[in-house]
Amino acid sequence: MNEELCELYADFLRSMHAKFPRELLEILQPPFFLSVDDAPYGYNETVLGKAAGLSLQPWTMPKAEANPFKLMIVGQETFGWQWSLKGMLENGYDYPRDAWKHPTIDTFLKASPTDNSSHEDAQTMMEATSIFCFSAYQARNHRSVFWRFTREAARAFAPRISLLYNNLVKIIPVHEPYPIVRTWKKISTAERELIGEAQSHLIRREIEITRPDLVIFTTGPHYDSILESSLKIGLENDPRFGDIAERHHAPRAPEDWRARALKSTRIPCGNHVAKGIRVYHPGYMNRHRGIWSACMEYIESLAAASGQIKC
């Protein structure tokens, strides 16, 4: 599985050099890549237990009668995705002292220096995701609303659950002066078009390779355009969430802020089909009374039907 991902990402790195001017590559963050097996730190039962407070099963467990439910949670984008041993040890983090064995990687060009990017370049950024391990070694970030939501959503599918974290936007430019990161909403239209087109195939291929049973996009309405263009299917409001929200006295929100199911609720990716939903971003849910509890009940209703969801 990791070999297929590595091939995908190495091709992506090479294509970025062909599509982007060098001056833009110099101000892009390093890319966020998945890593699901053979990882040196993150993806093993012991560390995952620490990370999520759950007894998580390995994602690559062989098929069996009691095969765990595979849940992928997709965030918006990664902030501060720069890697150096000095930064890991001096920012109050709890990483093992030998966790990062590479030079500092704080821009796209340091992750992929030339247009002849190798599998080793891709593997290094996959290793970064493995080491990050659901923010297990970053105590303050680990307590954030996003990771609290991730853990609560995963518990709905316990006890046999495999969890994978992903990001919809893989790369993002930084402001001047470096290294303040801009969000997808704040970069220029031209930058959004360039980045969106360059990475549009990644999320579908990642789903095809990793084969999750359910994908929860916690991206909110501002990312619907890139979500729809990347998956090549539309979004529609899910009336079940509206009914649940009423019971939780959640505030009335504009239609595009409602929880949405991907049209037909299934994502066809190559030879794999996964169920997918798009919900609010946890930061938004945390600010509005009733939204969080309504969304969790909605996810729990999916968990209760997980026998039918499982692909």
PDB file of C-alpha atoms in Angstrom:
ATOM      1  CA  MET A   1       0.000   0.000   0.000  1.00  0.00           C
ATOM      2  CA  ASN A   2       2.753   2.466   0.893  1.00  0.00           C
ATOM      3  CA  GLU A   3       4.602   1.541  -2.293  1.00  0.00           C
ATOM      4  CA  GLU A   4       1.597   2.581  -4.385  1.00  0.00           C
ATOM      5  CA  LEU A   5       1.275   5.823  -2.440  1.00  0.00           C
ATOM      6  CA  CYS A   6       4.978   6.531  -2.853  1.00  0.00           C
ATOM      7  CA  GLU A   7       4.717   6.067  -6.641  1.00  0.00           C
ATOM      8  CA  LEU A   8       1.735   8.436  -6.719  1.00  0.00           C
ATOM      9  CA  TYR A   9       3.546  11.100  -4.713  1.00  0.00           C
ATOM     10  CA  ALA A  10       6.832  10.860  -6.623  1.00  0.00           C
ATOM     11  CA  ASP A  11       4.913  11.471  -9.855  1.00  0.00           C
ATOM     12  CA  PHE A  12       3.123  14.398  -8.194  1.00  0.00           C
ATOM     13  CA  LEU A  13       6.404  15.993  -7.110  1.00  0.00           C
ATOM     14  CA  ARG A  14       7.789  15.764 -10.640  1.00  0.00           C
ATOM     15  CA  SER A  15       4.593  17.216 -12.115  1.00  0.00           C
ATOM     16  CA  MET A  16       4.740  20.184  -9.747  1.00  0.00           C
ATOM     17  CA  HIS A  17       8.105  21.201 -11.198  1.00  0.00           C
ATOM     18  CA  ALA A  18       6.617  21.041 -14.686  1.00  0.00           C
ATOM     19  CA  LYS A  19       3.487  23.052 -13.830  1.00  0.00           C
ATOM     20  CA  PHE A  20       4.681  25.665 -11.318  1.00  0.00           C
ATOM     21  CA  PRO A  21       7.259  28.433 -11.739  1.00  0.00           C
ATOM     22  CA  ARG A  22      10.254  28.022  -9.454  1.00  0.00           C
ATOM     23  CA  GLU A  23       9.506  31.280  -7.611  1.00  0.00           C
ATOM     24  CA  LEU A  24       6.136  29.847  -6.509  1.00  0.00           C
ATOM     25  CA  LEU A  25       7.653  26.519  -5.457  1.00  0.00           C
ATOM     26  CA  GLU A  26       9.994  28.502  -3.207  1.00  0.00           C
ATOM     27  CA  ILE A  27       7.069  29.818  -1.137  1.00  0.00           C
ATOM     28  CA  LEU A  28       4.989  26.646  -0.965  1.00  0.00           C
ATOM     29  CA  GLN A  29       4.944  24.534   2.179  1.00  0.00           C
ATOM     30  CA  PRO A  30       6.213  20.961   1.921  1.00  0.00           C
ATOM     31  CA  PRO A  31       3.423  18.637   0.751  1.00  0.00           C
ATOM     32  CA  PHE A  32       1.284  16.486   3.057  1.00  0.00           C
ATOM     33  CA  PHE A  33       1.479  12.801   2.068  1.00  0.00           C
ATOM     34  CA  LEU A  34      -0.206   9.757   3.623  1.00  0.00           C
ATOM     35  CA  SER A  35       1.703   6.876   5.184  1.00  0.00           C
ATOM     36  CA  VAL A  36      -0.148   3.771   6.305  1.00  0.00           C
ATOM     37  CA  ASP A  37       2.276   0.902   6.882  1.00  0.00           C
ATOM     38  CA  ASP A  38       5.918   0.081   7.601  1.00  0.00           C
ATOM     39  CA  ALA A  39       6.211   3.421   9.371  1.00  0.00           C
ATOM     40  CA  PRO A  40       8.944   3.975  11.983  1.00  0.00           C
ATOM     41  CA  TYR A  41       6.797   5.824  14.542  1.00  0.00           C
ATOM     42  CA  GLY A  42       3.145   6.601  14.049  1.00  0.00           C
ATOM     43  CA  TYR A  43       1.257   3.682  12.656  1.00  0.00           C
ATOM     44  CA  ASN A  44       1.508   0.973  15.251  1.00  0.00           C
ATOM     45  CA  GLU A  45      -0.936   0.001  17.977  1.00  0.00           C
ATOM     46  CA  THR A  46       1.104   1.343  20.894  1.00  0.00           C
ATOM     47  CA  VAL A  47       1.620   4.871  19.601  1.00  0.00           C
ATOM     48  CA  LEU A  48      -1.820   5.078  18.014  1.00  0.00           C
ATOM     49  CA  GLY A  49      -3.306   4.205  21.379  1.00  0.00           C
ATOM     50  CA  LYS A  50      -1.447   7.144  22.888  1.00  0.00           C
ATOM     51  CA  ALA A  51      -2.507   9.394  20.034  1.00  0.00           C
ATOM     52  CA  ALA A  52      -6.226   8.736  19.980  1.00  0.00           C
ATOM     53  CA  GLY A  53      -7.035   7.102  23.315  1.00  0.00           C
ATOM     54  CA  LEU A  54      -8.329   4.136  21.349  1.00  0.00           C
ATOM     55  CA  SER A  55      -7.262   0.582  20.693  1.00  0.00           C
ATOM     56  CA  LEU A  56      -6.848   1.165  16.980  1.00  0.00           C
ATOM     57  CA  GLN A  57      -6.174  -1.649  14.553  1.00  0.00           C
ATOM     58  CA  PRO A  58      -3.435  -1.454  11.894  1.00  0.00           C
ATOM     59  CA  TRP A  59      -4.846  -0.062   8.633  1.00  0.00           C
ATOM     60  CA  THR A  60      -3.217  -2.811   6.627  1.00  0.00           C
ATOM     61  CA  MET A  61      -4.564  -5.731   8.687  1.00  0.00           C
ATOM     62  CA  PRO A  62      -5.282  -8.677   6.359  1.00  0.00           C
ATOM     63  CA  LYS A  63      -8.912  -9.308   5.496  1.00  0.00           C
ATOM     64  CA  ALA A  64     -10.685 -11.361   8.140  1.00  0.00           C
ATOM     65  CA  GLU A  65     -14.152 -11.927   9.568  1.00  0.00           C
ATOM     66  CA  ALA A  66     -13.525  -9.329  12.267  1.00  0.00           C
ATOM     67  CA  ASN A  67     -11.772  -6.898   9.949  1.00  0.00           C
ATOM     68  CA  PRO A  68     -11.825  -3.389  11.485  1.00  0.00           C
ATOM     69  CA  PHE A  69     -13.929  -0.564  10.084  1.00  0.00           C
ATOM     70  CA  LYS A  70     -11.679   1.783   8.100  1.00  0.00           C
ATOM     71  CA  LEU A  71     -12.399   5.464   8.752  1.00  0.00           C
ATOM     72  CA  MET A  72     -10.603   8.260   6.915  1.00  0.00           C
ATOM     73  CA  ILE A  73     -11.035  11.781   8.292  1.00  0.00           C
ATOM     74  CA  VAL A  74     -10.062  14.585   5.935  1.00  0.00           C
ATOM     75  CA  GLY A  75      -9.162  18.060   7.165  1.00  0.00           C
ATOM     76  CA  GLN A  76      -8.839  21.258   5.172  1.00  0.00           C
ATOM     77  CA  GLU A  77      -5.092  21.913   4.958  1.00  0.00           C
ATOM     78  CA  THR A  78      -1.948  21.622   7.056  1.00  0.00           C
ATOM     79  CA  PHE A  79      -0.542  24.663   8.864  1.00  0.00           C
ATOM     80  CA  GLY A  80       3.125  24.833   9.800  1.00  0.00           C
ATOM     81  CA  TRP A  81       4.066  21.650   7.935  1.00  0.00           C
ATOM     82  CA  GLN A  82       7.798  22.336   8.229  1.00  0.00           C
ATOM     83  CA  TRP A  83      10.190  19.736   9.595  1.00  0.00           C
ATOM     84  CA  SER A  84      13.487  20.098  11.471  1.00  0.00           C
ATOM     85  CA  LEU A  85      14.927  18.303  14.479  1.00  0.00           C
ATOM     86  CA  LYS A  86      15.612  21.642  16.187  1.00  0.00           C
ATOM     87  CA  GLY A  87      12.016  22.758  15.795  1.00  0.00           C
ATOM     88  CA  MET A  88      10.667  19.434  16.994  1.00  0.00           C
ATOM     89  CA  LEU A  89      12.762  19.539  20.165  1.00  0.00           C
ATOM     90  CA  GLU A  90      12.509  23.272  20.975  1.00  0.00           C
ATOM     91  CA  ASN A  91       8.792  23.957  20.563  1.00  0.00           C
ATOM     92  CA  GLY A  92       7.664  22.069  23.638  1.00  0.00           C
ATOM     93  CA  TYR A  93       6.961  18.911  21.679  1.00  0.00           C
ATOM     94  CA  ASP A  94       7.540  15.391  22.957  1.00  0.00           C
ATOM     95  CA  TYR A  95       9.013  13.747  19.866  1.00  0.00           C
ATOM     96  CA  PRO A  96      11.677  11.073  20.315  1.00  0.00           C
ATOM     97  CA  ARG A  97      15.103  12.676  19.944  1.00  0.00           C
ATOM     98  CA  ASP A  98      15.933  10.471  16.986  1.00  0.00           C
ATOM     99  CA  ALA A  99      12.599  11.033  15.219  1.00  0.00           C
ATOM    100  CA  TRP A 100      13.842  13.252  12.365  1.00  0.00           C
ATOM    101  CA  LYS A 101      17.026  12.134  10.616  1.00  0.00           C
ATOM    102  CA  HIS A 102      16.847  14.481   7.618  1.00  0.00           C
ATOM    103  CA  PRO A 103      17.951  18.065   6.922  1.00  0.00           C
ATOM    104  CA  THR A 104      15.441  20.843   7.591  1.00  0.00           C
ATOM    105  CA  ILE A 105      12.502  20.730   5.158  1.00  0.00           C
ATOM    106  CA  ASP A 106      10.472  23.930   5.361  1.00  0.00           C
ATOM    107  CA  THR A 107       9.553  24.609   1.719  1.00  0.00           C
ATOM    108  CA  PHE A 108       8.414  22.565  -1.248  1.00  0.00           C
ATOM    109  CA  LEU A 109      11.794  22.960  -2.928  1.00  0.00           C
ATOM    110  CA  LYS A 110      13.579  21.483   0.076  1.00  0.00           C
ATOM    111  CA  ALA A 111      11.215  18.507  -0.054  1.00  0.00           C
ATOM    112  CA  SER A 112      11.663  18.194  -3.815  1.00  0.00           C
ATOM    113  CA  PRO A 113      14.803  20.061  -4.946  1.00  0.00           C
ATOM    114  CA  THR A 114      14.714  19.181  -8.659  1.00  0.00           C
ATOM    115  CA  ASP A 115      12.349  18.104 -11.397  1.00  0.00           C
ATOM    116  CA  ASN A 116      13.863  14.625 -11.109  1.00  0.00           C
ATOM    117  CA  SER A 117      12.297  13.997  -7.694  1.00  0.00           C
ATOM    118  CA  SER A 118      12.826  10.457  -6.515  1.00  0.00           C
ATOM    119  CA  HIS A 119      10.872   7.999  -4.441  1.00  0.00           C
ATOM    120  CA  GLU A 120      13.192   8.931  -1.559  1.00  0.00           C
ATOM    121  CA  ASP A 121      11.819  12.505  -1.609  1.00  0.00           C
ATOM    122  CA  ALA A 122       8.268  11.182  -1.433  1.00  0.00           C
ATOM    123  CA  GLN A 123       9.190   8.697   1.297  1.00  0.00           C
ATOM    124  CA  THR A 124      10.674  11.471   3.444  1.00  0.00           C
ATOM    125  CA  MET A 125       7.397  13.420   3.454  1.00  0.00           C
ATOM    126  CA  MET A 126       5.447  10.216   4.083  1.00  0.00           C
ATOM    127  CA  GLU A 127       7.716   9.599   7.050  1.00  0.00           C
ATOM    128  CA  ALA A 128       6.868  13.082   8.366  1.00  0.00           C
ATOM    129  CA  THR A 129       3.173  12.122   8.453  1.00  0.00           C
ATOM    130  CA  SER A 130       4.054   8.913  10.257  1.00  0.00           C
ATOM    131  CA  ILE A 131       6.081  10.794  12.864  1.00  0.00           C
ATOM    132  CA  PHE A 132       3.311  13.390  13.298  1.00  0.00           C
ATOM    133  CA  CYS A 133       0.984  10.543  14.320  1.00  0.00           C
ATOM    134  CA  PHE A 134      -2.311  12.371  14.851  1.00  0.00           C
ATOM    135  CA  SER A 135      -0.426  15.132  16.695  1.00  0.00           C
ATOM    136  CA  ALA A 136       0.392  12.643  19.475  1.00  0.00           C
ATOM    137  CA  TYR A 137       3.647  14.420  20.397  1.00  0.00           C
ATOM    138  CA  GLN A 138       2.255  17.966  20.250  1.00  0.00           C
ATOM    139  CA  ALA A 139       0.266  18.255  23.472  1.00  0.00           C
ATOM    140  CA  ARG A 140      -1.323  21.640  22.783  1.00  0.00           C
ATOM    141  CA  ASN A 141      -2.320  20.800  19.218  1.00  0.00           C
ATOM    142  CA  HIS A 142      -3.483  17.343  20.310  1.00  0.00           C
ATOM    143  CA  ARG A 143      -6.067  19.051  22.553  1.00  0.00           C
ATOM    144  CA  SER A 144      -7.410  21.205  19.702  1.00  0.00           C
ATOM    145  CA  VAL A 145     -11.021  20.941  18.586  1.00  0.00           C
ATOM    146  CA  PHE A 146     -10.044  19.212  15.348  1.00  0.00           C
ATOM    147  CA  TRP A 147      -8.265  16.333  17.066  1.00  0.00           C
ATOM    148  CA  ARG A 148     -10.990  16.137  19.739  1.00  0.00           C
ATOM    149  CA  PHE A 149     -13.532  15.738  16.945  1.00  0.00           C
ATOM    150  CA  THR A 150     -11.356  13.089  15.272  1.00  0.00           C
ATOM    151  CA  ARG A 151     -11.135  11.030  18.465  1.00  0.00           C
ATOM    152  CA  GLU A 152     -14.873  11.315  19.190  1.00  0.00           C
ATOM    153  CA  ALA A 153     -15.776  10.322  15.638  1.00  0.00           C
ATOM    154  CA  ALA A 154     -13.427   7.314  15.796  1.00  0.00           C
ATOM    155  CA  ARG A 155     -14.933   6.172  19.118  1.00  0.00           C
ATOM    156  CA  ALA A 156     -18.343   5.953  17.449  1.00  0.00           C
ATOM    157  CA  PHE A 157     -16.975   3.028  15.412  1.00  0.00           C
ATOM    158  CA  ALA A 158     -15.108   1.323  18.282  1.00  0.00           C
ATOM    159  CA  PRO A 159     -13.992  -1.254  19.244  1.00  0.00           C
ATOM    160  CA  ARG A 160     -12.637  -2.484  15.882  1.00  0.00           C
ATOM    161  CA  ILE A 161     -11.594   0.689  14.125  1.00  0.00           C
ATOM    162  CA  SER A 162      -8.698   1.708  11.891  1.00  0.00           C
ATOM    163  CA  LEU A 163      -8.175   5.443  11.550  1.00  0.00           C
ATOM    164  CA  LEU A 164      -6.421   7.440   8.852  1.00  0.00           C
ATOM    165  CA  TYR A 165      -6.009  11.222   8.752  1.00  0.00           C
ATOM    166  CA  ASN A 166      -5.734  13.110   5.485  1.00  0.00           C
ATOM    167  CA  ASN A 167      -5.878  16.677   4.150  1.00  0.00           C
ATOM    168  CA  LEU A 168      -7.817  17.909   1.141  1.00  0.00           C
ATOM    169  CA  VAL A 169      -5.324  20.675   0.257  1.00  0.00           C
ATOM    170  CA  LYS A 170      -1.844  19.169   0.123  1.00  0.00           C
ATOM    171  CA  ILE A 171       0.190  22.338  -0.402  1.00  0.00           C
ATOM    172  CA  ILE A 172      -0.358  25.986   0.485  1.00  0.00           C
ATOM    173  CA  PRO A 173       1.709  29.140  -0.049  1.00  0.00           C
ATOM    174  CA  VAL A 174       3.140  31.161   2.820  1.00  0.00           C
ATOM    175  CA  HIS A 175       2.978  34.900   3.385  1.00  0.00           C
ATOM    176  CA  GLU A 176       5.870  37.265   3.288  1.00  0.00           C
ATOM    177  CA  PRO A 177       7.525  37.467   5.706  1.00  0.00           C
ATOM    178  CA  TYR A 178       7.959  33.714   5.943  1.00  0.00           C
ATOM    179  CA  PRO A 179       6.706  31.518   7.593  1.00  0.00           C
ATOM    180  CA  ILE A 180       3.137  32.794   8.233  1.00  0.00           C
ATOM    181  CA  VAL A 181       0.839  30.480   6.280  1.00  0.00           C
ATOM    182  CA  ARG A 182      -2.091  31.634   4.190  1.00  0.00           C
ATOM    183  CA  THR A 183      -5.276  29.599   4.157  1.00  0.00           C
ATOM    184  CA  TRP A 184      -6.995  28.282   1.051  1.00  0.00           C
ATOM    185  CA  LYS A 185      -9.622  31.028   1.446  1.00  0.00           C
ATOM    186  CA  LYS A 186      -6.990  33.790   1.452  1.00  0.00           C
ATOM    187  CA  ILE A 187      -4.725  32.840  -1.427  1.00  0.00           C
ATOM    188  CA  SER A 188      -5.352  34.390  -4.830  1.00  0.00           C
ATOM    189  CA  THR A 189      -7.758  32.937  -7.367  1.00  0.00           C
ATOM    190  CA  ALA A 190      -4.823  32.208  -9.672  1.00  0.00           C
ATOM    191  CA  GLU A 191      -3.011  30.303  -6.897  1.00  0.00           C
ATOM    192  CA  ARG A 192      -6.160  28.320  -6.060  1.00  0.00           C
ATOM    193  CA  GLU A 193      -6.604  27.347  -9.699  1.00  0.00           C
ATOM    194  CA  LEU A 194      -2.967  26.291 -10.048  1.00  0.00           C
ATOM    195  CA  ILE A 195      -2.904  24.268  -6.822  1.00  0.00           C
ATOM    196  CA  GLY A 196      -6.362  22.807  -7.344  1.00  0.00           C
ATOM    197  CA  GLU A 197      -5.542  21.572 -10.827  1.00  0.00           C
ATOM    198  CA  ALA A 198      -2.130  20.193  -9.831  1.00  0.00           C
ATOM    199  CA  GLN A 199      -3.443  18.087  -6.956  1.00  0.00           C
ATOM    200  CA  SER A 200      -6.951  17.338  -8.223  1.00  0.00           C
ATOM    201  CA  HIS A 201      -6.236  13.638  -8.811  1.00  0.00           C
ATOM    202  CA  LEU A 202      -4.608  12.897  -5.450  1.00  0.00           C
ATOM    203  CA  ILE A 203      -7.589  12.414  -3.120  1.00  0.00           C
ATOM    204  CA  ARG A 204      -9.313   9.980  -5.510  1.00  0.00           C
ATOM    205  CA  ARG A 205      -6.160   7.912  -5.937  1.00  0.00           C
ATOM    206  CA  GLU A 206      -5.521   7.944  -2.178  1.00  0.00           C
ATOM    207  CA  ILE A 207      -9.028   6.598  -1.574  1.00  0.00           C
ATOM    208  CA  GLU A 208      -8.556   3.976  -4.275  1.00  0.00           C
ATOM    209  CA  ILE A 209      -5.239   2.828  -2.788  1.00  0.00           C
ATOM    210  CA  THR A 210      -6.160   2.900   0.927  1.00  0.00           C
ATOM    211  CA  ARG A 211      -9.754   1.636   0.471  1.00  0.00           C
ATOM    212  CA  PRO A 212     -11.552   3.275   3.435  1.00  0.00           C
ATOM    213  CA  ASP A 213     -15.122   2.266   4.281  1.00  0.00           C
ATOM    214  CA  LEU A 214     -16.150   5.822   5.184  1.00  0.00           C
ATOM    215  CA  VAL A 215     -14.561   9.209   4.453  1.00  0.00           C
ATOM    216  CA  ILE A 216     -15.589  12.176   6.625  1.00  0.00           C
ATOM    217  CA  PHE A 217     -14.598  15.480   5.037  1.00  0.00           C
ATOM    218  CA  THR A 218     -14.480  18.053   7.874  1.00  0.00           C
ATOM    219  CA  THR A 219     -13.894  20.799   5.340  1.00  0.00           C
ATOM    220  CA  GLY A 220     -17.019  22.949   5.562  1.00  0.00           C
ATOM    221  CA  PRO A 221     -18.618  24.900   2.684  1.00  0.00           C
ATOM    222  CA  HIS A 222     -15.639  27.072   1.682  1.00  0.00           C
ATOM    223  CA  TYR A 223     -13.860  23.978   0.353  1.00  0.00           C
ATOM    224  CA  ASP A 224     -16.826  22.479  -1.517  1.00  0.00           C
ATOM    225  CA  SER A 225     -15.551  23.694  -4.885  1.00  0.00           C
ATOM    226  CA  ILE A 226     -12.165  21.937  -4.642  1.00  0.00           C
ATOM    227  CA  LEU A 227     -13.826  18.915  -3.025  1.00  0.00           C
ATOM    228  CA  GLU A 228     -16.308  18.520  -5.854  1.00  0.00           C
ATOM    229  CA  SER A 229     -13.721  19.093  -8.570  1.00  0.00           C
ATOM    230  CA  SER A 230     -11.303  16.619  -6.955  1.00  0.00           C
ATOM    231  CA  LEU A 231     -13.892  13.851  -6.488  1.00  0.00           C
ATOM    232  CA  LYS A 232     -15.686  14.678  -9.740  1.00  0.00           C
ATOM    233  CA  ILE A 233     -19.068  14.243  -8.077  1.00  0.00           C
ATOM    234  CA  GLY A 234     -21.407  16.838  -6.617  1.00  0.00           C
ATOM    235  CA  LEU A 235     -22.657  17.506  -3.098  1.00  0.00           C
ATOM    236  CA  GLU A 236     -26.223  17.587  -1.888  1.00  0.00           C
ATOM    237  CA  ASN A 237     -27.747  18.398   1.490  1.00  0.00           C
ATOM    238  CA  ASP A 238     -28.547  15.416   3.678  1.00  0.00           C
ATOM    239  CA  PRO A 239     -32.006  15.958   5.250  1.00  0.00           C
ATOM    240  CA  ARG A 240     -31.199  13.497   8.054  1.00  0.00           C
ATOM    241  CA  PHE A 241     -28.780  15.982   9.552  1.00  0.00           C
ATOM    242  CA  GLY A 242     -31.435  18.719   9.529  1.00  0.00           C
ATOM    243  CA  ASP A 243     -33.779  16.465  11.514  1.00  0.00           C
ATOM    244  CA  ILE A 244     -31.037  15.683  14.059  1.00  0.00           C
ATOM    245  CA  ALA A 245     -30.048  19.355  14.326  1.00  0.00           C
ATOM    246  CA  GLU A 246     -33.639  20.270  15.197  1.00  0.00           C
ATOM    247  CA  ARG A 247     -33.566  17.908  18.179  1.00  0.00           C
ATOM    248  CA  HIS A 248     -30.302  19.464  19.400  1.00  0.00           C
ATOM    249  CA  HIS A 249     -31.692  23.009  18.996  1.00  0.00           C
ATOM    250  CA  ALA A 250     -28.811  23.797  16.657  1.00  0.00           C
ATOM    251  CA  PRO A 251     -29.122  27.242  15.077  1.00  0.00           C
ATOM    252  CA  ARG A 252     -30.623  27.498  11.634  1.00  0.00           C
ATOM    253  CA  ALA A 253     -27.778  27.780   9.144  1.00  0.00           C
ATOM    254  CA  PRO A 254     -27.769  28.700   5.441  1.00  0.00           C
ATOM    255  CA  GLU A 255     -28.321  25.707   3.216  1.00  0.00           C
ATOM    256  CA  ASP A 256     -24.661  25.463   2.174  1.00  0.00           C
ATOM    257  CA  TRP A 257     -23.572  25.142   5.809  1.00  0.00           C
ATOM    258  CA  ARG A 258     -25.639  22.036   6.367  1.00  0.00           C
ATOM    259  CA  ALA A 259     -24.007  18.633   6.605  1.00  0.00           C
ATOM    260  CA  ARG A 260     -23.876  17.196   3.152  1.00  0.00           C
ATOM    261  CA  ALA A 261     -23.665  13.751   1.731  1.00  0.00           C
ATOM    262  CA  LEU A 262     -21.699  13.224  -1.449  1.00  0.00           C
ATOM    263  CA  LYS A 263     -24.230  12.763  -4.219  1.00  0.00           C
ATOM    264  CA  SER A 264     -25.450   9.151  -4.123  1.00  0.00           C
ATOM    265  CA  THR A 265     -23.298   9.026  -0.912  1.00  0.00           C
ATOM    266  CA  ARG A 266     -20.716   6.813  -2.605  1.00  0.00           C
ATOM    267  CA  ILE A 267     -17.304   7.754  -4.014  1.00  0.00           C
ATOM    268  CA  PRO A 268     -16.258   5.632  -7.002  1.00  0.00           C
ATOM    269  CA  CYS A 269     -12.458   5.603  -7.102  1.00  0.00           C
ATOM    270  CA  GLY A 270     -11.062   3.109  -9.551  1.00  0.00           C
ATOM    271  CA  ASN A 271     -11.962  -0.371  -8.339  1.00  0.00           C
ATOM    272  CA  HIS A 272     -13.045   0.832  -4.883  1.00  0.00           C
ATOM    273  CA  VAL A 273     -16.221   2.576  -3.763  1.00  0.00           C
ATOM    274  CA  ALA A 274     -16.351   4.355  -0.380  1.00  0.00           C
ATOM    275  CA  LYS A 275     -19.142   6.148   1.423  1.00  0.00           C
ATOM    276  CA  GLY A 276     -18.445   9.843   1.959  1.00  0.00           C
ATOM    277  CA  ILE A 277     -19.943  12.797   3.794  1.00  0.00           C
ATOM    278  CA  ARG A 278     -18.949  16.441   4.170  1.00  0.00           C
ATOM    279  CA  VAL A 279     -19.658  18.054   7.528  1.00  0.00           C
ATOM    280  CA  TYR A 280     -18.815  21.318   9.245  1.00  0.00           C
ATOM    281  CA  HIS A 281     -15.269  22.091  10.269  1.00  0.00           C
ATOM    282  CA  PRO A 282     -14.858  21.267  14.006  1.00  0.00           C
ATOM    283  CA  GLY A 283     -13.839  24.876  14.722  1.00  0.00           C
ATOM    284  CA  TYR A 284     -17.224  26.064  13.445  1.00  0.00           C
ATOM    285  CA  MET A 285     -19.097  23.344  15.323  1.00  0.00           C
ATOM    286  CA  ASN A 286     -17.312  24.268  18.539  1.00  0.00           C
ATOM    287  CA  ARG A 287     -18.547  27.873  18.293  1.00  0.00           C
ATOM    288  CA  HIS A 288     -22.224  27.075  17.758  1.00  0.00           C
ATOM    289  CA  ARG A 289     -24.355  25.464  20.451  1.00  0.00           C
ATOM    290  CA  GLY A 290     -25.908  22.203  19.399  1.00  0.00           C
ATOM    291  CA  ILE A 291     -23.992  21.799  16.136  1.00  0.00           C
ATOM    292  CA  TRP A 292     -21.249  19.602  17.642  1.00  0.00           C
ATOM    293  CA  SER A 293     -23.648  17.238  19.405  1.00  0.00           C
ATOM    294  CA  ALA A 294     -25.902  17.093  16.347  1.00  0.00           C
ATOM    295  CA  CYS A 295     -22.979  16.222  14.083  1.00  0.00           C
ATOM    296  CA  MET A 296     -21.794  13.505  16.460  1.00  0.00           C
ATOM    297  CA  GLU A 297     -25.272  11.967  16.569  1.00  0.00           C
ATOM    298  CA  TYR A 298     -25.281  12.050  12.769  1.00  0.00           C
ATOM    299  CA  ILE A 299     -21.928  10.215  12.654  1.00  0.00           C
ATOM    300  CA  GLU A 300     -23.126   7.738  15.300  1.00  0.00           C
ATOM    301  CA  SER A 301     -26.132   6.977  13.107  1.00  0.00           C
ATOM    302  CA  LEU A 302     -23.686   6.108  10.323  1.00  0.00           C
ATOM    303  CA  ALA A 303     -21.716   3.951  12.744  1.00  0.00           C
ATOM    304  CA  ALA A 304     -24.892   2.097  13.735  1.00  0.00           C
ATOM    305  CA  ALA A 305     -25.387   1.290  10.058  1.00  0.00           C
ATOM    306  CA  SER A 306     -21.718   0.486   9.493  1.00  0.00           C
ATOM    307  CA  GLY A 307     -22.533  -3.068   8.513  1.00  0.00           C
ATOM    308  CA  GLN A 308     -24.303  -1.656   5.494  1.00  0.00           C
ATOM    309  CA  ILE A 309     -21.632   0.988   4.880  1.00  0.00           C
ATOM    310  CA  LYS A 310     -18.736  -1.441   4.828  1.00  0.00           C
ATOM    311  CA  CYS A 311     -17.442  -1.994   1.289  1.00  0.00           C
TER     312      CYS A 311
END
